[in-house]
Coordinates of C-alpha atoms and ligand atoms in Angstrom, one line a residue:
X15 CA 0.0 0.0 0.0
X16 CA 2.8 2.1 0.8
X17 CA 4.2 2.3 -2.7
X18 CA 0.8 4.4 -4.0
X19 CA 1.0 6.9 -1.4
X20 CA 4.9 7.1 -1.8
X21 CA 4.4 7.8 -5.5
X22 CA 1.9 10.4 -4.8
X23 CA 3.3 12.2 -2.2
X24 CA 6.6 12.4 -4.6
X25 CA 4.5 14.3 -7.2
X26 CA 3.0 16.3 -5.0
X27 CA 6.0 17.7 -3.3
X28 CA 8.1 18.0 -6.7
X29 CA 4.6 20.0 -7.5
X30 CA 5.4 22.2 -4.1
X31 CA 9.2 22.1 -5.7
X32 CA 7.8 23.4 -9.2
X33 CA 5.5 26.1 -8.3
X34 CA 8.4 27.5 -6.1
X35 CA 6.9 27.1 -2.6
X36 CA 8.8 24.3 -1.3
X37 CA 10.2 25.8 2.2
X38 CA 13.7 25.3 2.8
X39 CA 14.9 25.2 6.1
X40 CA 18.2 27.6 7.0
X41 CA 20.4 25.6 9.9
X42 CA 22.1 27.8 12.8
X43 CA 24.3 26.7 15.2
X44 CA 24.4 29.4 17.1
X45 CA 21.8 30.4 20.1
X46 CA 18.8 32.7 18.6
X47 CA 20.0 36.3 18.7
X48 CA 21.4 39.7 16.5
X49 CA 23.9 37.9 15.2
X50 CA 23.8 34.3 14.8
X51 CA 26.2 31.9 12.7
X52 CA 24.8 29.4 10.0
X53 CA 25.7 26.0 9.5
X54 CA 28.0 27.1 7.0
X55 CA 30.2 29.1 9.9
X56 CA 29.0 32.1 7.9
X57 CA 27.8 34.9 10.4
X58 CA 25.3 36.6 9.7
X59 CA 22.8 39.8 11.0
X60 CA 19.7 38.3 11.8
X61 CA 16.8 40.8 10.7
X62 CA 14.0 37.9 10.6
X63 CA 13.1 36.6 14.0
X64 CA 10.4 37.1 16.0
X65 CA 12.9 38.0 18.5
X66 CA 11.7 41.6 18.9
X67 CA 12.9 42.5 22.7
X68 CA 15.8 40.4 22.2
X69 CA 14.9 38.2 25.2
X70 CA 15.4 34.7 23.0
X71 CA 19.2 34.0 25.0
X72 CA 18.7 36.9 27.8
X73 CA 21.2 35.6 30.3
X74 CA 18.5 36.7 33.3
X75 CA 16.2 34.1 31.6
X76 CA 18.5 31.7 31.2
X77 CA 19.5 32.1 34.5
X78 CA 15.3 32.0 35.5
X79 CA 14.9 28.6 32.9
X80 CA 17.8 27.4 35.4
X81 CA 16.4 27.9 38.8
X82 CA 13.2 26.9 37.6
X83 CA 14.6 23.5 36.2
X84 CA 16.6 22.9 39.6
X85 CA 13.9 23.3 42.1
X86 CA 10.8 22.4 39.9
X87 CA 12.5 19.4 38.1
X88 CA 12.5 19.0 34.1
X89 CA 9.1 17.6 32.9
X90 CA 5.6 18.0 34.5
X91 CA 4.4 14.7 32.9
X92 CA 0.8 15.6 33.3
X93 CA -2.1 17.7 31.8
X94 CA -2.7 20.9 34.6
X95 CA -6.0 18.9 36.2
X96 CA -4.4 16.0 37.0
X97 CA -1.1 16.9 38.5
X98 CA 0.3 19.4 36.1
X99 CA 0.2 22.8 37.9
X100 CA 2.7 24.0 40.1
X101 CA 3.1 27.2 42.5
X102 CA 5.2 28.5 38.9
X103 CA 2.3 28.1 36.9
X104 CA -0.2 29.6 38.8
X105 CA 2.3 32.3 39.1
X106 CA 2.6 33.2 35.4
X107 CA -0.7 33.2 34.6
X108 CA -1.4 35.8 36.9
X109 CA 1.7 37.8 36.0
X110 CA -0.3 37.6 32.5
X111 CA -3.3 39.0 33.6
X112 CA -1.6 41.8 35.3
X113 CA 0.6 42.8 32.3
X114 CA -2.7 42.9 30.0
X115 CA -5.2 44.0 32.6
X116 CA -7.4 41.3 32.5
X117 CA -9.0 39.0 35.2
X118 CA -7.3 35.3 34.5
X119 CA -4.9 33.5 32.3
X120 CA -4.8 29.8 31.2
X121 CA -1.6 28.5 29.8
X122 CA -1.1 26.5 26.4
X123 CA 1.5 24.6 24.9
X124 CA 1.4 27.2 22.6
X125 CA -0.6 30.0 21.2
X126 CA -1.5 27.7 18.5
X127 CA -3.6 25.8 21.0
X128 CA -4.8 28.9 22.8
X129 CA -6.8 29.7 19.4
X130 CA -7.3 26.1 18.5
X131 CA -9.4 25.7 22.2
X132 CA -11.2 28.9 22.9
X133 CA -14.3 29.1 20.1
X134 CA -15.6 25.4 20.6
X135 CA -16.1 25.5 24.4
X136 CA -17.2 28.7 24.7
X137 CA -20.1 29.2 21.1
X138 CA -22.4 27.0 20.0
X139 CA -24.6 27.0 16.4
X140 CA -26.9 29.7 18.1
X141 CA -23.2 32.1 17.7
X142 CA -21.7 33.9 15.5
X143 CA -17.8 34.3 15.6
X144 CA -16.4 37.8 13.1
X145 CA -13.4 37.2 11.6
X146 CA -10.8 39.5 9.9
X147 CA -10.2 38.0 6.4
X148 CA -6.0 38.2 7.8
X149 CA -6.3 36.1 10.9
X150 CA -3.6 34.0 11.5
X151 CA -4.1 30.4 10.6
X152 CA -4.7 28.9 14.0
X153 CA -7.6 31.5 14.3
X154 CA -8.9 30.1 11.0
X155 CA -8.9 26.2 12.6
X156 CA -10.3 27.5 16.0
X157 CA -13.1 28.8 13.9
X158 CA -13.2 25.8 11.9
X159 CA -13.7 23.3 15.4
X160 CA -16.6 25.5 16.4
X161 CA -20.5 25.1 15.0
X162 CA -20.8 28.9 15.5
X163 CA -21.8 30.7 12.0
X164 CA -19.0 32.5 10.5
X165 CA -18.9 36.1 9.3
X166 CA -15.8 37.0 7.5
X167 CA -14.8 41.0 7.0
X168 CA -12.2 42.7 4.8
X169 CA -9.2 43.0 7.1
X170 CA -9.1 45.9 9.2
X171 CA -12.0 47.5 7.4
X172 CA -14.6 48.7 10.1
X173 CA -17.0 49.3 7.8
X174 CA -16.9 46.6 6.6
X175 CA -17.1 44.9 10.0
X176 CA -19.8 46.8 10.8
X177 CA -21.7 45.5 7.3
X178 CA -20.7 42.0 8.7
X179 CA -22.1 42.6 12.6
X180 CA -25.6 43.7 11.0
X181 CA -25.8 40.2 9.0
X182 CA -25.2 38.2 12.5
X183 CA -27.4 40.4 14.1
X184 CA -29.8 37.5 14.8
X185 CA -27.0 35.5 17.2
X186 CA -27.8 34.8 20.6
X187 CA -23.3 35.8 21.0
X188 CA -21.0 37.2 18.8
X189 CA -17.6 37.7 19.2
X190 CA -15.1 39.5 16.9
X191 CA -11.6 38.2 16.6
X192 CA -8.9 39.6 15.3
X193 CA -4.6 39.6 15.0
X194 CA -3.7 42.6 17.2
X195 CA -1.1 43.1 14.3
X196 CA -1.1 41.5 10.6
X197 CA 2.5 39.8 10.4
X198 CA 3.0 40.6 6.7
X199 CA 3.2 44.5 7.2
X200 CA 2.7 45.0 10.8
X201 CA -0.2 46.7 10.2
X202 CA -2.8 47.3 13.6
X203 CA -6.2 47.4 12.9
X204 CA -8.2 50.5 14.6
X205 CA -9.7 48.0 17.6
X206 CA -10.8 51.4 19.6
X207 CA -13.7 51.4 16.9
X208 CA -14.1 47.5 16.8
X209 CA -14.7 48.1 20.6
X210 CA -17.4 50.9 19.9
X211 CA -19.0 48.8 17.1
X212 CA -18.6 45.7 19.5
X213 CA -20.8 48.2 22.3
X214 CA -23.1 49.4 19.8
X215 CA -23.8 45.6 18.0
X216 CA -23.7 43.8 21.8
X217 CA -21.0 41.7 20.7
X218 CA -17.8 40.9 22.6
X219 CA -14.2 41.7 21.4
X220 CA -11.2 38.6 21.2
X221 CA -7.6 40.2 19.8
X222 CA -4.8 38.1 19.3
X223 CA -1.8 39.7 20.4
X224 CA 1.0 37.2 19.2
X225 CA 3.1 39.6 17.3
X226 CA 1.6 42.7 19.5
X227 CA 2.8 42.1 22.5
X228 CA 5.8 43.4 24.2
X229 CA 6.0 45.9 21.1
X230 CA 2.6 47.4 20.6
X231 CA 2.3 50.6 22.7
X232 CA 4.6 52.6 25.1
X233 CA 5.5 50.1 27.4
X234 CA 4.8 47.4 25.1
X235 CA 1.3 46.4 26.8
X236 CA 0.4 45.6 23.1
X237 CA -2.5 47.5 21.2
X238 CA -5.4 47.7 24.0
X239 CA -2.7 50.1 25.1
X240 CA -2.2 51.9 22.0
X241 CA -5.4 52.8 21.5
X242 CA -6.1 53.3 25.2
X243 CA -8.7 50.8 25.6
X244 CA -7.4 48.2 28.0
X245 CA -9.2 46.0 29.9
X246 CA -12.5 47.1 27.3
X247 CA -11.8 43.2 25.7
X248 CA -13.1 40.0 26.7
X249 CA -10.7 38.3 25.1
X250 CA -6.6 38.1 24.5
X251 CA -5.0 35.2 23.2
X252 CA -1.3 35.3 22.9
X253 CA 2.8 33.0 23.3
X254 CA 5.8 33.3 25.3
X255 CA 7.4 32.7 21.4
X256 CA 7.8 35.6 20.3
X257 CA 8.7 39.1 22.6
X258 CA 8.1 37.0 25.8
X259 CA 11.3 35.2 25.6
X260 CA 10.8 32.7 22.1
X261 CA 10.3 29.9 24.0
X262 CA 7.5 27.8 23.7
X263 CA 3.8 28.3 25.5
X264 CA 0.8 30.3 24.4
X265 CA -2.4 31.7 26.9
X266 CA -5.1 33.0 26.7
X267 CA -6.0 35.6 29.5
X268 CA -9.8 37.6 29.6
X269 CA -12.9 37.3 31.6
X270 CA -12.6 35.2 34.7
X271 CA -15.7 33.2 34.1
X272 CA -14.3 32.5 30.2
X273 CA -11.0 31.5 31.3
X274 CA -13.1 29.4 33.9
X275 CA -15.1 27.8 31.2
X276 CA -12.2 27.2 29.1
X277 CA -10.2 25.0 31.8
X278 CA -13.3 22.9 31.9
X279 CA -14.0 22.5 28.2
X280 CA -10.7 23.2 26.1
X281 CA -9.5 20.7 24.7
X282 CA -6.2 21.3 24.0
X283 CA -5.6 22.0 27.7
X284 CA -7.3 19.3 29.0
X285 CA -5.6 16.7 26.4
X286 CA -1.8 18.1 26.2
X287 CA 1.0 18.4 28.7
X288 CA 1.8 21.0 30.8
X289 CA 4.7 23.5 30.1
X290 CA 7.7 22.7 31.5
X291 CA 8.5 24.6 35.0
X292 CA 12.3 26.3 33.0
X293 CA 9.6 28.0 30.6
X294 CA 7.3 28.9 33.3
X295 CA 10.0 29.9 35.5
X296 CA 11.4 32.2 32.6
X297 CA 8.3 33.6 31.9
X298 CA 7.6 34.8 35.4
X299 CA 11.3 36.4 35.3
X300 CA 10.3 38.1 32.2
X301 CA 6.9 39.3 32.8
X302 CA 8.6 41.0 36.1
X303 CA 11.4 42.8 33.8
X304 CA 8.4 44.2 31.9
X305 CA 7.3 45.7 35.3
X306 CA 10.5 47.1 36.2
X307 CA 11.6 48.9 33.1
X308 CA 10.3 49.9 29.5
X309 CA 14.2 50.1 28.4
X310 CA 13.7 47.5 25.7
X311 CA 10.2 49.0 24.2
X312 CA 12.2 52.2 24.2
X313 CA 15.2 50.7 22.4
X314 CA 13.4 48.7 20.0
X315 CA 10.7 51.5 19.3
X316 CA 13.9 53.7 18.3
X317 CA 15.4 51.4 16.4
X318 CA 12.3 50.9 14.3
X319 CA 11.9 54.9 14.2
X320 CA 15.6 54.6 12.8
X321 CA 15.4 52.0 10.5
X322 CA 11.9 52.7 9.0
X323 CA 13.3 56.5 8.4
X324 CA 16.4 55.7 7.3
X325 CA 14.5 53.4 4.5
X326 CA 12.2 55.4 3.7
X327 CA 14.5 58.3 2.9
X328 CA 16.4 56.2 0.6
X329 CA 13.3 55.5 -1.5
X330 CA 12.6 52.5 -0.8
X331 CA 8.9 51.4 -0.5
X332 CA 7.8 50.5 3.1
X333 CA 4.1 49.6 4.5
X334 CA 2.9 51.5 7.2
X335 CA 3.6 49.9 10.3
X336 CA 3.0 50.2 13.8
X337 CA 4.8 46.8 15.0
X338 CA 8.1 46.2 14.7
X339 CA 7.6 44.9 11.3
X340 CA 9.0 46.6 8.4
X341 CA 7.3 45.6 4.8
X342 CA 9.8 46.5 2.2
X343 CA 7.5 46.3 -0.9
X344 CA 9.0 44.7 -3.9
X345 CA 5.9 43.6 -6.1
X346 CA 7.9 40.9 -8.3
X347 CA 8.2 37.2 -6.5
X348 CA 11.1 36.7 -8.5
X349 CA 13.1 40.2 -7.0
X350 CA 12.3 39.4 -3.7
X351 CA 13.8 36.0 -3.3
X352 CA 16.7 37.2 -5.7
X353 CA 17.2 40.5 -3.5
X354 CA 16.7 38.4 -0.2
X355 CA 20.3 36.3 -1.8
X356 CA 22.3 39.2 -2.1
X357 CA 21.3 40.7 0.8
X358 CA 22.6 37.0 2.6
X359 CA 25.8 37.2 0.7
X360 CA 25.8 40.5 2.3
X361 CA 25.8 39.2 5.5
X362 CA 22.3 40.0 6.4
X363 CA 19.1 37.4 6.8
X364 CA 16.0 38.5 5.8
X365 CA 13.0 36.6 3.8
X366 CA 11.2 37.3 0.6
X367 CA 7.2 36.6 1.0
X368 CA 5.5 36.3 -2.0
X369 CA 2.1 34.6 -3.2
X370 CA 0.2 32.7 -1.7
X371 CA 1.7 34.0 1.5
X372 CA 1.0 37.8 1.1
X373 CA -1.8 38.5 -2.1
X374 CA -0.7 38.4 -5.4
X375 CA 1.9 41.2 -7.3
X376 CA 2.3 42.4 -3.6
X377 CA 5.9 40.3 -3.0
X378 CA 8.1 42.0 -0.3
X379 CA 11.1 41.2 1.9
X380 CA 10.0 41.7 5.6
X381 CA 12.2 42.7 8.0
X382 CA 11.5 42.4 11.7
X383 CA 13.5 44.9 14.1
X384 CA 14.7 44.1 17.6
X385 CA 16.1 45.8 20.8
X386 CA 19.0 43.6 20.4
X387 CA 20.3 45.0 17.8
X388 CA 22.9 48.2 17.8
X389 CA 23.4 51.1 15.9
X390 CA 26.4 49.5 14.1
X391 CA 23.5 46.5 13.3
X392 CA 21.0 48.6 11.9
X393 CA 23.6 50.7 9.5
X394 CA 25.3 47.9 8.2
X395 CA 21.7 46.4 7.3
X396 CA 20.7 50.0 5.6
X397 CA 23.5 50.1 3.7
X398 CA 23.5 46.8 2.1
X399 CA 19.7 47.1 1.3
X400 CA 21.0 50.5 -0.2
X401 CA 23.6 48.8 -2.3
X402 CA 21.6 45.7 -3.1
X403 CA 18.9 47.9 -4.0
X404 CA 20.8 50.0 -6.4
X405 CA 22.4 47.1 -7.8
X406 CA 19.4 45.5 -8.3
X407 CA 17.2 48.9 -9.9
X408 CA 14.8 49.1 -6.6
X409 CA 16.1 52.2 -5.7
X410 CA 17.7 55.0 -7.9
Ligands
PLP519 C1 3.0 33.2 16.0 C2 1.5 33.3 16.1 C3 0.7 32.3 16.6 C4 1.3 31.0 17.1 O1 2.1 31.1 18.2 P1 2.8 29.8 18.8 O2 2.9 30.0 20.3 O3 4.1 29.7 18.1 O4 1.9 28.6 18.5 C5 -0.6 32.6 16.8 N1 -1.2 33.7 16.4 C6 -0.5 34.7 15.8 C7 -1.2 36.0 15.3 C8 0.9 34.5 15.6 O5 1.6 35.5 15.0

């Protein structure tokens, strides 16, 4: 039997291989960070990690993952209502709560599973969940494991929304969901009037603040504090993978009597294991940084300021942002994995996205800042994509 699906799953991957989309993946042998070195030995600037508050090898979180392995042990070799929470756990999820102003948090394995596990339990076929047309993907599945009717509105288009709210007017709940910032251009949509339209339509409000959080806002309390509007959400879903350290563990934190619900009925935290108490122990270390000091929201909000204004004045072609994602538009597939090359040879590692990833004709290279990086960092990138980009006729 084996030798029919072998065959079919070669054609379908040298289909992948043909259309250009099979994903390659680049080895480093170095811990995550600013600078990292490939398997190669090549080192290299790393402008493509999620890695934004340069926490990813922090030595007082290593330090934190230490302790926490040493007097909790390695593995918790248990869902949480068995015999999988500790003091630690208990811990972080109320240092989560506190950072985003909610009432409770429930851990995850990852954030993955936080959107996976929170529409089923919580909305039945009476419901209606509205979705931007950008969620992330594991938004899209939660949806898809949950009988509620869907509703699906142009991304970040309120109006639109709005349009879409009048249609599921009929639902005994809605809820709204939405990316706190779309990871192709680090766009944020306006949630202060999603939160109005949410009051005026009676529906409740769910943002996903993966890529948000840590950045988003002055002290990095993600966009419910950009737009002033915090604890006005029922619902935040978000990991410890990206600013929080780039771990592994997802949460979502909200209403007391959700999160309640949610440790009864979720099933990806009833059915998976607990996080391991080095990542919880971390986490707590980090969420208590963020209380001490903004210095790495400052730092990496002026390096983006930097880098974005440094690009722009060049000429190149950047999305409006308000993350610490920088969309440098290329429109030709082709360019942007060529320029993404040079730009490697250069010494600097960054990634082309091109369709079906972002929409087609709208291929880009996406750079993604961090406070670890320095001055000296941020120059040597601008100036290759200067020469690159001359060489290349992106930029005159
Ligand atoms: C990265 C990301 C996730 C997934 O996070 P994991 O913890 O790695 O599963 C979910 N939602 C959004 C918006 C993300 O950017």
């Amino acid at each position: 039997m084996y030798n029919n699906f072998k065959e079919f799953l070669t054609k379908e991957i040298q289909d992948i291989r043909d259309a250009g989309l099979y994903k390659e993946e680049r080895i480093i042998v170095s811990p995550q960070g600013a600078e990292i070195t490939l398997e190669s030995g090549k080192k290299v600037l790393n402008f493509c990690a999620n890695n934004y508050l340069g926490l990813s090898n922090h030595p007082e979180l290593v330090k934190a993952a230490k302790e926490g392995l040493d007097h909790h042990g390695y593995g918790m070799s248990s869902v949480r209502f068995i015999c999988g929470t500790t003091d630690l756990h208990k811990k972080l999820e109320q240092k989560i709560a506190e950072f985003f102003g909610m009432e409770d948090t429930i851990l995850y394995a990852a954030a993955f599973d936080a959107n996976g596990g929170v529409f089923e339990p919580l909305l039945t076929e009476q419901d209606a969940i509205i979705s931007d047309s950008l969620n992330h993907a594991s938004i899209i599945d939660g949806v898809r494991l949950c009988k509620a009717q869907r509703f699906r509105y142009q991304s970040a288009d309120m109006e639109d929304l709005e349009t879409q709210l009048k249609a599921a007017k009929d639902a005994r709940f809605k809820v709204i969901v939405t990316d706190g910032v779309f990871s192709m251009d680090g766009h944020v949509p306006n949630v202060k009037r999603m939160v109005e339209l949410a009051n005026q339509y009676d529906a409740m409000v769910m943002i996903d603040e993966s890529h948000s959080a840590g950045v988003v806002g002055k002290t990095g309390r993600g966009v419910t504090e950009l737009f002033d509007i915090r604890g006005q959400v029922e619902l935040i879903t978000g990991t410890l993978g990206k600013s929080f350290g780039g771990a592994i563990g997802g949460f979502t934190t909200g209403k007391k009597e959700i999160i309640e619900m949610l440790r009864q009925r979720s099933r990806p935290y009833l059915f998976s294991n607990s996080l391991p108490p080095m990542v919880v122990n971390a986490g707590i270390r980090m969420f208590e940084m963020m209380s001490e000091t903004n210095e790495l929201q400052d730092k990496l909000h002026a390096n983006t300021d930097y880098f974005l204004g440094k690009m722009t004045e060049a000429g190149f072609d950047i999305r409006p942002t308000q993350s610490a994602i920088c969309a440098v538009m290329l429109y030709d597939a082709k360019l942007s994995q060529d320029m993404a090359a040079k730009l490697l040879d250069e010494g600097i590692y960054v990634i082309g996205f091109y369709y079906p990833v972002v929409a087609k004709g709208q291929a880009r290279i996406r750079v993604q800042l961090s406070a670890a990086h320095t001055r000296e960092h941020l120059d040597k990138t601008i100036n290759a994509f200067i020469k690159v980009g001359r060489e290349m006729g992106v930029i005159k």
